């Protein structure tokens, strides 16, 4: 397996003092995801939980929906010219009767750690491919419980403590218990790792759960929540306009700027007992 962190010597400036010291960085390496031997996508990620990442990615694309849809996941030997294994290439075998990915989602470019699959999806595409309807999810939440999520997420980030350079995604139940946490240089990868964990453990759809992400909430993250059956998405920073549009369209409760005791509820406020007309 690849390393999660690496060490680099840096020059540190504090006021007029200049010192040289070692620093710990989060590793960023490409992961190629193949399905039945055919390349599907390359994403820049932090090594670790790669099988979850691949499974979650395929859920987001509507290829798999249950553990039985995945027959195998393995690292590809001979990934280098000399026959070595970089642990940066995965091949996913699909279960019997599972259709391969539609050629339209094949990537002729790599997805970066910052933008994921930008520009690929549309409101219509998500509406037609979503397996579960999250709008009818009955979850109800106490806003005071939600304000505890950022601290719980931060406390569970082990690699962030060493690098300060990773995003996190956490899955909570309605009572505020952290069910799963994953870290990665990319928010979308961290979410895929959480969804992949749930997929491989037979927990889809993720009804009555809350997805918490560090940073902003993009269209893509709302899309991934919908595809996994998650009814609530919360974020430390702002959502994009398209993320809010998709959340409203699909019945997702979208919360942003979740900091301290404050938050902005963009859609689905009924699940928190608030309405747009509140003063």
Coordinates of C-alpha atoms in Angstrom, one line a residue:
X1 CA 0.0 0.0 0.0
X2 CA 1.1 3.6 -0.6
X3 CA 2.0 5.9 2.2
X4 CA -0.6 8.3 3.6
X5 CA 2.0 10.9 4.6
X6 CA 5.4 12.0 3.5
X7 CA 8.2 14.1 5.0
X8 CA 9.7 17.2 3.5
X9 CA 12.2 19.7 4.8
X10 CA 10.8 23.3 4.8
X11 CA 12.0 26.7 5.7
X12 CA 9.8 28.3 8.4
X13 CA 9.6 32.1 8.9
X14 CA 8.1 33.5 12.1
X15 CA 8.5 37.2 12.3
X16 CA 12.3 37.7 11.7
X17 CA 13.3 34.2 12.7
X18 CA 14.2 31.7 10.0
X19 CA 14.5 28.0 10.7
X20 CA 14.7 24.8 8.8
X21 CA 12.5 21.9 10.0
X22 CA 10.8 18.8 8.7
X23 CA 7.2 18.9 7.8
X24 CA 4.6 16.2 7.2
X25 CA 2.5 16.4 4.0
X26 CA -0.6 14.4 2.9
X27 CA 0.3 12.1 0.0
X28 CA -1.5 12.7 -3.3
X29 CA -1.3 10.0 -5.9
X30 CA -3.4 8.9 -8.9
X31 CA -5.7 5.9 -8.7
X32 CA -6.9 4.4 -11.9
X33 CA -10.2 2.6 -11.5
X34 CA -10.9 -0.2 -14.1
X35 CA -14.0 -2.2 -14.5
X36 CA -13.6 -5.7 -16.0
X37 CA -10.2 -4.7 -17.1
X38 CA -11.3 -1.5 -18.9
X39 CA -10.2 1.8 -17.6
X40 CA -13.0 4.0 -16.4
X41 CA -11.5 6.9 -14.4
X42 CA -8.3 8.2 -12.8
X43 CA -8.7 10.3 -9.7
X44 CA -6.1 12.0 -7.5
X45 CA -6.4 10.7 -4.0
X46 CA -4.7 10.0 -0.7
X47 CA -3.9 6.2 -0.6
X48 CA -6.0 4.2 1.9
X49 CA -9.5 2.7 1.8
X50 CA -9.0 2.4 -2.0
X51 CA -11.6 -0.4 -2.3
X52 CA -14.2 1.7 -0.5
X53 CA -13.3 4.6 -2.9
X54 CA -13.8 2.5 -6.0
X55 CA -17.1 1.0 -4.7
X56 CA -18.4 4.5 -3.7
X57 CA -17.4 5.9 -7.1
X58 CA -19.4 3.2 -8.8
X59 CA -22.4 3.8 -6.6
X60 CA -22.2 7.5 -7.6
X61 CA -22.2 6.6 -11.2
X62 CA -25.2 4.2 -10.8
X63 CA -23.2 1.1 -11.7
X64 CA -23.6 -0.8 -8.4
X65 CA -26.2 -0.7 -5.7
X66 CA -25.4 -3.6 -3.4
X67 CA -22.5 -5.8 -2.3
X68 CA -23.6 -8.5 -4.6
X69 CA -23.1 -6.2 -7.6
X70 CA -19.3 -6.3 -6.9
X71 CA -17.7 -9.7 -7.5
X72 CA -14.2 -8.6 -6.7
X73 CA -11.9 -5.6 -6.2
X74 CA -8.1 -6.1 -6.6
X75 CA -4.9 -4.2 -7.2
X76 CA -3.5 -4.8 -10.6
X77 CA -0.1 -6.5 -10.6
X78 CA 2.2 -5.5 -13.4
X79 CA 1.0 -2.0 -13.3
X80 CA 4.5 -0.7 -14.2
X81 CA 6.7 -1.4 -17.2
X82 CA 8.9 -3.7 -15.1
X83 CA 6.0 -5.7 -13.7
X84 CA 5.8 -4.0 -10.3
X85 CA 2.7 -3.1 -8.4
X86 CA 2.2 0.6 -7.7
X87 CA -1.1 0.0 -5.7
X88 CA -2.4 2.8 -7.8
X89 CA -4.5 0.7 -10.2
X90 CA -7.7 -1.2 -9.2
X91 CA -9.8 -3.5 -11.2
X92 CA -13.4 -4.1 -10.2
X93 CA -15.2 -7.3 -11.2
X94 CA -19.0 -6.9 -11.4
X95 CA -21.5 -9.5 -10.2
X96 CA -23.4 -11.7 -12.6
X97 CA -26.0 -9.8 -14.5
X98 CA -24.6 -6.4 -13.6
X99 CA -24.3 -4.2 -16.7
X100 CA -20.9 -2.5 -17.3
X101 CA -20.7 1.3 -17.0
X102 CA -22.3 3.2 -19.8
X103 CA -19.7 4.4 -22.3
X104 CA -20.9 8.0 -21.8
X105 CA -19.3 8.1 -18.3
X106 CA -15.9 6.9 -19.3
X107 CA -13.3 9.5 -18.5
X108 CA -10.7 10.5 -21.0
X109 CA -9.2 12.8 -18.4
X110 CA -8.3 12.5 -14.8
X111 CA -10.4 14.0 -12.0
X112 CA -8.5 16.3 -9.7
X113 CA -8.6 16.3 -6.0
X114 CA -10.3 19.7 -6.0
X115 CA -13.1 19.4 -8.6
X116 CA -13.9 15.7 -9.0
X117 CA -16.2 15.2 -11.9
X118 CA -16.9 18.9 -12.6
X119 CA -19.3 19.6 -15.5
X120 CA -20.2 16.0 -16.1
X121 CA -23.6 15.7 -14.3
X122 CA -26.8 17.6 -14.8
X123 CA -30.1 17.8 -12.8
X124 CA -31.8 15.6 -15.4
X125 CA -29.1 12.9 -15.2
X126 CA -29.4 12.6 -11.4
X127 CA -33.1 12.6 -11.5
X128 CA -33.2 9.7 -14.0
X129 CA -30.4 7.6 -12.4
X130 CA -31.2 7.9 -8.7
X131 CA -32.2 4.5 -7.2
X132 CA -33.7 5.8 -4.0
X133 CA -36.1 8.7 -3.3
X134 CA -34.7 10.7 -0.4
X135 CA -37.5 13.3 -0.4
X136 CA -39.7 10.9 1.5
X137 CA -37.1 10.1 4.2
X138 CA -38.7 10.7 7.6
X139 CA -35.5 11.7 9.5
X140 CA -36.0 14.6 11.9
X141 CA -33.0 16.4 13.5
X142 CA -32.4 18.6 16.5
X143 CA -30.3 21.6 15.3
X144 CA -28.4 21.5 18.6
X145 CA -27.2 18.0 17.7
X146 CA -26.1 19.1 14.2
X147 CA -23.9 21.8 15.7
X148 CA -21.8 19.1 17.4
X149 CA -20.8 17.5 14.0
X150 CA -17.8 19.6 13.1
X151 CA -16.1 19.0 16.5
X152 CA -16.8 15.2 16.2
X153 CA -15.5 15.2 12.7
X154 CA -12.4 17.1 13.6
X155 CA -11.7 14.9 16.6
X156 CA -11.7 11.8 14.4
X157 CA -9.3 13.1 11.8
X158 CA -6.1 11.3 12.6
X159 CA -4.2 12.1 9.4
X160 CA -5.3 15.8 9.5
X161 CA -3.6 16.1 12.9
X162 CA -0.3 15.3 11.3
X163 CA -0.6 17.2 8.0
X164 CA -3.4 19.8 8.2
X165 CA -4.0 19.0 4.5
X166 CA -6.9 16.6 4.2
X167 CA -10.7 16.9 3.8
X168 CA -13.0 14.6 5.8
X169 CA -16.4 13.1 5.3
X170 CA -18.4 11.7 8.1
X171 CA -21.7 9.7 8.3
X172 CA -23.9 10.3 11.3
X173 CA -27.1 8.8 12.5
X174 CA -30.0 11.0 13.6
X175 CA -28.8 10.9 17.2
X176 CA -25.4 12.3 16.3
X177 CA -23.3 9.1 16.5
X178 CA -20.4 9.0 14.0
X179 CA -20.8 5.8 11.9
X180 CA -17.9 6.2 9.5
X181 CA -15.2 8.7 8.8
X182 CA -12.8 8.9 5.9
X183 CA -10.1 11.4 4.9
X184 CA -8.7 12.4 1.6
X185 CA -7.1 15.3 -0.3
X186 CA -10.4 15.4 -2.3
X187 CA -13.8 16.0 -0.7
X188 CA -15.4 13.8 -3.4
X189 CA -13.0 11.0 -2.6
X190 CA -13.7 11.2 1.1
X191 CA -17.4 10.9 0.4
X192 CA -16.9 8.0 -2.1
X193 CA -14.9 6.2 0.6
X194 CA -17.8 6.6 3.1
X195 CA -20.4 5.5 0.5
X196 CA -18.1 2.6 -0.5
X197 CA -17.8 1.5 3.1
X198 CA -21.6 1.5 3.4
X199 CA -22.0 -0.4 0.1
X200 CA -19.5 -3.1 1.0
X201 CA -21.2 -3.6 4.3
X202 CA -24.7 -3.9 2.8
X203 CA -26.0 -0.6 4.3
X204 CA -27.5 1.1 1.2
X205 CA -29.7 3.0 1.0
X206 CA -28.4 5.2 3.8
X207 CA -31.8 6.2 5.1
X208 CA -32.1 8.5 8.1
X209 CA -28.4 9.4 8.0
X210 CA -26.5 12.7 7.7
X211 CA -23.4 13.3 5.6
X212 CA -21.0 15.9 7.0
X213 CA -18.2 17.3 4.9
X214 CA -15.3 19.6 5.6
X215 CA -15.2 22.6 3.2
X216 CA -17.9 23.5 0.8
X217 CA -20.8 21.5 -0.6
X218 CA -20.7 21.2 -4.4
X219 CA -23.2 19.9 -6.8
X220 CA -21.2 16.7 -7.0
X221 CA -21.4 16.0 -3.3
X222 CA -25.2 16.5 -3.3
X223 CA -25.3 14.1 -6.3
X224 CA -23.3 11.5 -4.3
X225 CA -25.6 11.8 -1.3
X226 CA -28.7 11.3 -3.5
X227 CA -27.2 8.2 -5.2
X228 CA -26.5 6.7 -1.8
X229 CA -29.9 7.5 -0.4
X230 CA -28.6 10.1 2.2
X231 CA -31.3 12.7 3.0
X232 CA -29.2 15.3 4.8
X233 CA -25.9 16.9 3.7
X234 CA -24.1 19.4 6.1
X235 CA -20.9 21.4 5.3
X236 CA -18.6 23.7 7.1
X237 CA -18.6 26.1 4.2
X238 CA -21.0 27.3 1.5
X239 CA -22.8 25.3 -1.1
X240 CA -22.8 26.3 -4.7
X241 CA -26.0 27.5 -6.4
X242 CA -26.3 24.3 -8.4
X243 CA -25.8 22.2 -5.3
X244 CA -28.8 24.0 -3.7
X245 CA -30.8 23.6 -6.9
X246 CA -30.2 19.8 -6.9
X247 CA -30.9 19.5 -3.2
X248 CA -34.2 21.2 -3.6
X249 CA -35.1 19.2 -6.6
X250 CA -34.3 15.9 -5.0
X251 CA -35.6 16.6 -1.5
X252 CA -32.2 16.7 0.3
X253 CA -31.8 18.9 3.4
X254 CA -28.8 21.1 2.7
X255 CA -27.0 22.9 5.6
X256 CA -24.0 25.1 5.1
X257 CA -21.7 27.4 7.2
X258 CA -22.1 24.9 10.1
X259 CA -19.8 26.7 12.6
X260 CA -20.2 26.9 16.3
X261 CA -23.9 27.3 17.1
X262 CA -24.8 28.8 13.8
X263 CA -25.8 27.4 10.4
X264 CA -27.5 28.3 7.1
X265 CA -30.3 25.9 6.1
X266 CA -30.7 26.2 2.3
X267 CA -33.2 23.4 1.6
X268 CA -35.3 20.9 3.5
X269 CA -35.7 23.0 6.7
X270 CA -38.7 20.9 7.8
X271 CA -36.4 18.2 9.0
X272 CA -34.9 20.6 11.5
X273 CA -38.2 22.1 12.4
X274 CA -37.5 25.4 10.7
X275 CA -39.2 27.2 7.8
X276 CA -38.1 29.9 5.3
X277 CA -40.4 32.4 7.1
X278 CA -38.6 32.0 10.4
X279 CA -37.4 35.2 12.0

